[in-house]
């Protein structure tokens, strides 16, 4: 198997004598908050080990540091094929040396035999079953000793009926692979599920500091589970090839308990740590289904329960780990519950997982701290917990916690948590993301973790991450950490702009300017750093001005006449380097801001192009400062005046007048607002602006230029938080006694009939410390609806002679001609604006009857149309909700057709040549 290397992805203003002074005050040192995505584990250049496809290479991992000083990685592949005779997927453990030239992983030859046979009652039986035994599912090392287990190993019991028990079996490699011994403590005469027949010894395992082997067998005694321990020396002495059952001197193990403890899975996870105060390490076992499925953790040496969880089915005890995280000299306990359910913000229970932290305050007394909670649903946060040692050399041990099915594509996550005096910090300092896509099964990045060993001998512990779903193990090495200190000083502490103590040379001219001295120093140290460290340094004058559009930098470097000084500084390990520069103040006419602080920022970072250390790793700053550091110094322009010992205040008064009192709905409504701005105080108002807030209906179109008595202001049109306003410069300073008149022109084209008034607001604002803002004055305009509407009409024909020629009076009407001639009236309604009108009713009155007899009657309903378009027939008059817009639909026409309705009684009052005139339309009402 090859080794593959690749990239993964205030100031209080100090008042002084009557002119402006520069006051240089103390320095403020600030650090950027660290990002959680990276710290000192090198994720850019990991060492990636790959195993055979489908072998589950990476299911278990550990370091191997032999007495000879060589370093390597151990990787379990429980489904790997072996050369054992007649064994299918027996499993293997791979040895991967760490070296820049070594790229191969080799299978360690723990067991070369196939299945063994025994003679029982004169019959030869298969004694053990090594196919699919998952050898390599558990791997641990201690010095030159390696422990590898096959928890699904089965053997033929002494029962008369052929039967096999999944007792589990382990092998020890000692003295650098020169000797191999088998250790199967559950392969006893107490067989079957009621005994140790389903023990699965080696499901979990650990070494104590003095080399004792601790095995977990969660299947013993109807899955009550048990923990077994023996010294490796005693295991080696008791081993005799060919013997299946061996008695190991000094071996201890938990015994069968009451049947209420059945199905508890004691030994699902194991760890070792000193909790009793006697100086002897105790065994800790996870019992994830104990206490009626709530889960618990037991200290086996003293039969103590350290705690059990209050959420059923969380698998509390799935993982356990011990380390001193708060550096008080006592071992602390961490417990994983990867299936814990947490109620989300939507009220639903979601599987997030938690890790519980217990600080040891005294022997057998643990204090529960705030648990760490996962953020990935079904990510199984807390499946594996690995002590890392002091990863960042801050004096506190750190911890890695896996979330093997977390991430956007369930590729797996590993969280790094830093220890401190009160436990583990709640936010991870680094999150390592799996970079490999899942195949037929999830990548399971983080399913196996191992740390706390320095593989490359650079003085920092490293981390191995297993991802058996993609048959890989990844080594992340720790980068060396640089501790830096810096200082920034400006002197003298006070400067008078009237005192020109420097000469600025520009071309052939020399200009006296006011200067101050600027100095900065940088030093760096740390453990196992390269001899030389290169820093990229940047000093920025008036640094806060880069956030303001178009702002002028008020201070510049004397030699370059620029506000920015970039440079590269090389430091030897432990050395301090200082630089001295002079900076000068621009002429006061060149900038407006004479009140706010002039900040000097020192920004420095490690040069990314610098050479790596002897181990090929780039140093980095401690996580408290990230990759860049900023130091600020302040230079303050002092502009408040003191006369005879008293502060001079400003009193600002605005006044506004409009050239019209009302605006019309539908009109552009051009208007001019005349403003008067006065400073009646004793002092000047610095950076004084006229601040005018516009109503949503208005637009600014410019300043008034038709009056020479008005000041021509310079205004900017801005929008802030959806509020539009004008900011007009009134002077810097706006001196005492200033009385300005100015006109601003607006249009109001977007009026609505839902508002009765609109309002402009004006205020004078300055940056003085006292009385900096005037009161707000308003100009309110009334919204008026005004419409010039004209109604006119015509009759066609304009005259009707009745009775018409050749017309005979008849009682029976067969056609319209029998009734009389038709008369058509056309009315035109014109809206000349400016406002639209609505809710309009046109009322028509016609002489339908004369002397009680019918004269006219309508032939059809009115026809409503636009006068300049095709007529549209409607069955109603002008709709009450219709609106007539000035200019857009200026003319509406209404046609009414009627017929004279003649009867004998009416004709008695008319002569043969009587004329019915329709020159004047019927009476109308609008």
PDB file of C-alpha atoms in Angstrom, residues 760-906:
ATOM      1  CA  UNK A 760     -39.141  67.470   5.462  1.00  0.00           C
ATOM      2  CA  UNK A 761     -36.883  67.408   8.539  1.00  0.00           C
ATOM      3  CA  UNK A 762     -33.704  69.445   8.973  1.00  0.00           C
ATOM      4  CA  UNK A 763     -30.954  69.353  11.580  1.00  0.00           C
ATOM      5  CA  UNK A 764     -27.442  70.756  11.961  1.00  0.00           C
ATOM      6  CA  UNK A 765     -24.904  68.126  13.020  1.00  0.00           C
ATOM      7  CA  UNK A 766     -21.276  68.509  14.029  1.00  0.00           C
ATOM      8  CA  UNK A 767     -18.630  66.327  15.655  1.00  0.00           C
ATOM      9  CA  UNK A 768     -18.090  68.527  18.665  1.00  0.00           C
ATOM     10  CA  UNK A 769     -18.244  66.799  22.012  1.00  0.00           C
ATOM     11  CA  UNK A 770     -20.838  69.195  23.449  1.00  0.00           C
ATOM     12  CA  UNK A 771     -24.022  70.426  21.755  1.00  0.00           C
ATOM     13  CA  UNK A 772     -23.012  68.579  18.605  1.00  0.00           C
ATOM     14  CA  UNK A 773     -26.564  68.388  17.209  1.00  0.00           C
ATOM     15  CA  UNK A 774     -29.242  71.023  16.918  1.00  0.00           C
ATOM     16  CA  UNK A 775     -32.906  70.334  17.434  1.00  0.00           C
ATOM     17  CA  UNK A 776     -34.828  68.895  14.491  1.00  0.00           C
ATOM     18  CA  UNK A 777     -37.070  71.369  12.628  1.00  0.00           C
ATOM     19  CA  UNK A 778     -39.758  70.279  10.218  1.00  0.00           C
ATOM     20  CA  UNK A 779     -41.441  71.731   7.153  1.00  0.00           C
ATOM     21  CA  UNK A 780     -44.879  70.219   6.693  1.00  0.00           C
ATOM     22  CA  UNK A 781     -46.817  70.517   3.421  1.00  0.00           C
ATOM     23  CA  UNK A 782     -50.493  69.708   2.915  1.00  0.00           C
ATOM     24  CA  UNK A 783     -51.462  67.241   0.193  1.00  0.00           C
ATOM     25  CA  UNK A 784     -54.340  68.645  -1.908  1.00  0.00           C
ATOM     26  CA  UNK A 785     -56.499  66.979  -4.552  1.00  0.00           C
ATOM     27  CA  UNK A 786     -57.233  69.431  -7.392  1.00  0.00           C
ATOM     28  CA  UNK A 787     -58.892  68.587 -10.683  1.00  0.00           C
ATOM     29  CA  UNK A 788     -60.233  70.878 -13.465  1.00  0.00           C
ATOM     30  CA  UNK A 789     -63.115  68.872 -14.981  1.00  0.00           C
ATOM     31  CA  UNK A 790     -65.141  70.027 -18.039  1.00  0.00           C
ATOM     32  CA  UNK A 791     -68.415  68.475 -19.311  1.00  0.00           C
ATOM     33  CA  UNK A 792     -69.684  69.362 -22.765  1.00  0.00           C
ATOM     34  CA  UNK A 793     -72.096  67.762 -25.240  1.00  0.00           C
ATOM     35  CA  UNK A 794     -73.752  67.750 -28.635  1.00  0.00           C
ATOM     36  CA  UNK A 795     -76.991  66.397 -30.156  1.00  0.00           C
ATOM     37  CA  UNK A 796     -77.186  64.555 -33.483  1.00  0.00           C
ATOM     38  CA  UNK A 797     -79.228  65.772 -35.247  1.00  0.00           C
ATOM     39  CA  UNK A 798     -79.420  69.125 -33.567  1.00  0.00           C
ATOM     40  CA  UNK A 799     -83.041  69.602 -34.719  1.00  0.00           C
ATOM     41  CA  UNK A 800     -85.955  67.236 -35.202  1.00  0.00           C
ATOM     42  CA  UNK A 801     -89.109  68.282 -37.166  1.00  0.00           C
ATOM     43  CA  UNK A 802     -92.155  66.494 -35.928  1.00  0.00           C
ATOM     44  CA  UNK A 803     -94.083  64.945 -37.345  1.00  0.00           C
ATOM     45  CA  UNK A 804     -91.675  63.956 -40.088  1.00  0.00           C
ATOM     46  CA  UNK A 805     -92.757  63.781 -43.710  1.00  0.00           C
ATOM     47  CA  UNK A 806     -94.770  60.750 -44.805  1.00  0.00           C
ATOM     48  CA  UNK A 807     -95.315  59.677 -41.200  1.00  0.00           C
ATOM     49  CA  UNK A 808     -98.689  58.408 -40.100  1.00  0.00           C
ATOM     50  CA  UNK A 809     -99.954  58.017 -36.615  1.00  0.00           C
ATOM     51  CA  UNK A 810    -100.812  54.408 -35.801  1.00  0.00           C
ATOM     52  CA  UNK A 811    -101.702  52.454 -32.698  1.00  0.00           C
ATOM     53  CA  UNK A 812     -99.671  49.406 -33.652  1.00  0.00           C
ATOM     54  CA  UNK A 813     -95.900  49.840 -33.891  1.00  0.00           C
ATOM     55  CA  UNK A 814     -94.173  47.337 -36.137  1.00  0.00           C
ATOM     56  CA  UNK A 815     -90.850  49.120 -36.742  1.00  0.00           C
ATOM     57  CA  UNK A 816     -88.960  51.988 -35.051  1.00  0.00           C
ATOM     58  CA  UNK A 817     -90.051  54.392 -37.817  1.00  0.00           C
ATOM     59  CA  UNK A 818     -93.648  53.999 -36.658  1.00  0.00           C
ATOM     60  CA  UNK A 819     -92.615  55.623 -33.356  1.00  0.00           C
ATOM     61  CA  UNK A 820     -90.581  58.471 -34.659  1.00  0.00           C
ATOM     62  CA  UNK A 821     -87.053  59.633 -35.613  1.00  0.00           C
ATOM     63  CA  UNK A 822     -83.982  58.779 -33.468  1.00  0.00           C
ATOM     64  CA  UNK A 823     -82.025  61.404 -31.494  1.00  0.00           C
ATOM     65  CA  UNK A 824     -78.362  60.803 -30.371  1.00  0.00           C
ATOM     66  CA  UNK A 825     -76.704  62.821 -27.553  1.00  0.00           C
ATOM     67  CA  UNK A 826     -72.891  62.788 -27.111  1.00  0.00           C
ATOM     68  CA  UNK A 827     -71.281  64.092 -23.895  1.00  0.00           C
ATOM     69  CA  UNK A 828     -67.547  64.690 -23.371  1.00  0.00           C
ATOM     70  CA  UNK A 829     -65.956  64.659 -19.884  1.00  0.00           C
ATOM     71  CA  UNK A 830     -62.442  66.176 -19.750  1.00  0.00           C
ATOM     72  CA  UNK A 831     -60.071  66.150 -16.693  1.00  0.00           C
ATOM     73  CA  UNK A 832     -57.385  68.814 -17.079  1.00  0.00           C
ATOM     74  CA  UNK A 833     -55.795  67.780 -13.782  1.00  0.00           C
ATOM     75  CA  UNK A 834     -53.482  67.877 -12.096  1.00  0.00           C
ATOM     76  CA  UNK A 835     -55.107  65.306  -9.807  1.00  0.00           C
ATOM     77  CA  UNK A 836     -57.058  62.279 -10.779  1.00  0.00           C
ATOM     78  CA  UNK A 837     -60.747  62.055  -9.813  1.00  0.00           C
ATOM     79  CA  UNK A 838     -62.637  59.035  -8.594  1.00  0.00           C
ATOM     80  CA  UNK A 839     -66.105  58.020  -7.438  1.00  0.00           C
ATOM     81  CA  UNK A 840     -67.612  60.006 -10.376  1.00  0.00           C
ATOM     82  CA  UNK A 841     -71.326  59.805 -11.235  1.00  0.00           C
ATOM     83  CA  UNK A 842     -72.817  61.266 -14.416  1.00  0.00           C
ATOM     84  CA  UNK A 843     -76.545  61.995 -14.032  1.00  0.00           C
ATOM     85  CA  UNK A 844     -78.650  62.548 -17.202  1.00  0.00           C
ATOM     86  CA  UNK A 845     -82.128  64.117 -17.187  1.00  0.00           C
ATOM     87  CA  UNK A 846     -84.256  63.923 -20.371  1.00  0.00           C
ATOM     88  CA  UNK A 847     -87.885  65.048 -21.129  1.00  0.00           C
ATOM     89  CA  UNK A 848     -89.205  61.523 -21.389  1.00  0.00           C
ATOM     90  CA  UNK A 849     -92.830  62.673 -20.837  1.00  0.00           C
ATOM     91  CA  UNK A 850     -94.783  65.805 -21.777  1.00  0.00           C
ATOM     92  CA  UNK A 851     -98.259  66.513 -20.374  1.00  0.00           C
ATOM     93  CA  UNK A 852     -98.406  62.992 -19.036  1.00  0.00           C
ATOM     94  CA  UNK A 853     -97.667  61.427 -22.375  1.00  0.00           C
ATOM     95  CA  UNK A 854     -94.467  59.686 -23.492  1.00  0.00           C
ATOM     96  CA  UNK A 855     -92.251  61.904 -25.621  1.00  0.00           C
ATOM     97  CA  UNK A 856     -88.846  60.169 -25.639  1.00  0.00           C
ATOM     98  CA  UNK A 857     -87.565  56.784 -24.590  1.00  0.00           C
ATOM     99  CA  UNK A 858     -84.030  55.264 -24.712  1.00  0.00           C
ATOM    100  CA  UNK A 859     -83.316  52.812 -27.454  1.00  0.00           C
ATOM    101  CA  UNK A 860     -80.234  51.304 -25.652  1.00  0.00           C
ATOM    102  CA  UNK A 861     -78.020  51.758 -22.628  1.00  0.00           C
ATOM    103  CA  UNK A 862     -75.362  54.488 -22.794  1.00  0.00           C
ATOM    104  CA  UNK A 863     -72.265  53.706 -24.821  1.00  0.00           C
ATOM    105  CA  UNK A 864     -69.059  54.699 -22.973  1.00  0.00           C
ATOM    106  CA  UNK A 865     -65.830  55.110 -24.930  1.00  0.00           C
ATOM    107  CA  UNK A 866     -62.634  57.106 -25.283  1.00  0.00           C
ATOM    108  CA  UNK A 867     -63.232  59.885 -27.750  1.00  0.00           C
ATOM    109  CA  UNK A 868     -60.057  59.099 -29.674  1.00  0.00           C
ATOM    110  CA  UNK A 869     -60.401  55.306 -29.758  1.00  0.00           C
ATOM    111  CA  UNK A 870     -62.794  52.605 -30.846  1.00  0.00           C
ATOM    112  CA  UNK A 871     -66.036  52.844 -28.941  1.00  0.00           C
ATOM    113  CA  UNK A 872     -66.763  50.172 -26.365  1.00  0.00           C
ATOM    114  CA  UNK A 873     -70.353  49.307 -25.478  1.00  0.00           C
ATOM    115  CA  UNK A 874     -71.219  48.947 -21.796  1.00  0.00           C
ATOM    116  CA  UNK A 875     -74.484  48.200 -20.056  1.00  0.00           C
ATOM    117  CA  UNK A 876     -73.934  50.779 -17.323  1.00  0.00           C
ATOM    118  CA  UNK A 877     -73.067  54.397 -16.822  1.00  0.00           C
ATOM    119  CA  UNK A 878     -69.609  55.599 -15.815  1.00  0.00           C
ATOM    120  CA  UNK A 879     -68.594  53.137 -13.098  1.00  0.00           C
ATOM    121  CA  UNK A 880     -68.565  54.738  -9.621  1.00  0.00           C
ATOM    122  CA  UNK A 881     -65.037  53.360  -8.942  1.00  0.00           C
ATOM    123  CA  UNK A 882     -63.518  54.469 -12.248  1.00  0.00           C
ATOM    124  CA  UNK A 883     -60.803  57.129 -12.147  1.00  0.00           C
ATOM    125  CA  UNK A 884     -60.131  59.841 -14.689  1.00  0.00           C
ATOM    126  CA  UNK A 885     -56.401  60.519 -14.935  1.00  0.00           C
ATOM    127  CA  UNK A 886     -55.321  63.951 -16.106  1.00  0.00           C
ATOM    128  CA  UNK A 887     -53.464  63.733 -19.378  1.00  0.00           C
ATOM    129  CA  UNK A 888     -53.566  59.941 -19.695  1.00  0.00           C
ATOM    130  CA  UNK A 889     -57.301  59.450 -20.421  1.00  0.00           C
ATOM    131  CA  UNK A 890     -58.397  63.065 -20.846  1.00  0.00           C
ATOM    132  CA  UNK A 891     -61.724  62.501 -22.629  1.00  0.00           C
ATOM    133  CA  UNK A 892     -64.606  60.124 -21.963  1.00  0.00           C
ATOM    134  CA  UNK A 893     -67.690  60.170 -24.265  1.00  0.00           C
ATOM    135  CA  UNK A 894     -71.197  59.006 -23.459  1.00  0.00           C
ATOM    136  CA  UNK A 895     -73.825  58.395 -26.175  1.00  0.00           C
ATOM    137  CA  UNK A 896     -77.577  58.175 -25.493  1.00  0.00           C
ATOM    138  CA  UNK A 897     -80.049  57.319 -28.260  1.00  0.00           C
ATOM    139  CA  UNK A 898     -83.799  58.062 -27.893  1.00  0.00           C
ATOM    140  CA  UNK A 899     -86.933  58.061 -30.102  1.00  0.00           C
ATOM    141  CA  UNK A 900     -89.854  60.541 -30.014  1.00  0.00           C
ATOM    142  CA  UNK A 901     -92.855  58.549 -28.813  1.00  0.00           C
ATOM    143  CA  UNK A 902     -96.002  60.178 -30.353  1.00  0.00           C
ATOM    144  CA  UNK A 903     -99.526  59.605 -29.170  1.00  0.00           C
ATOM    145  CA  UNK A 904    -102.864  61.211 -30.130  1.00  0.00           C
ATOM    146  CA  UNK A 905    -103.113  63.105 -26.919  1.00  0.00           C
ATOM    147  CA  UNK A 906     -99.658  64.602 -27.439  1.00  0.00           C
TER     148      UNK A 906
END
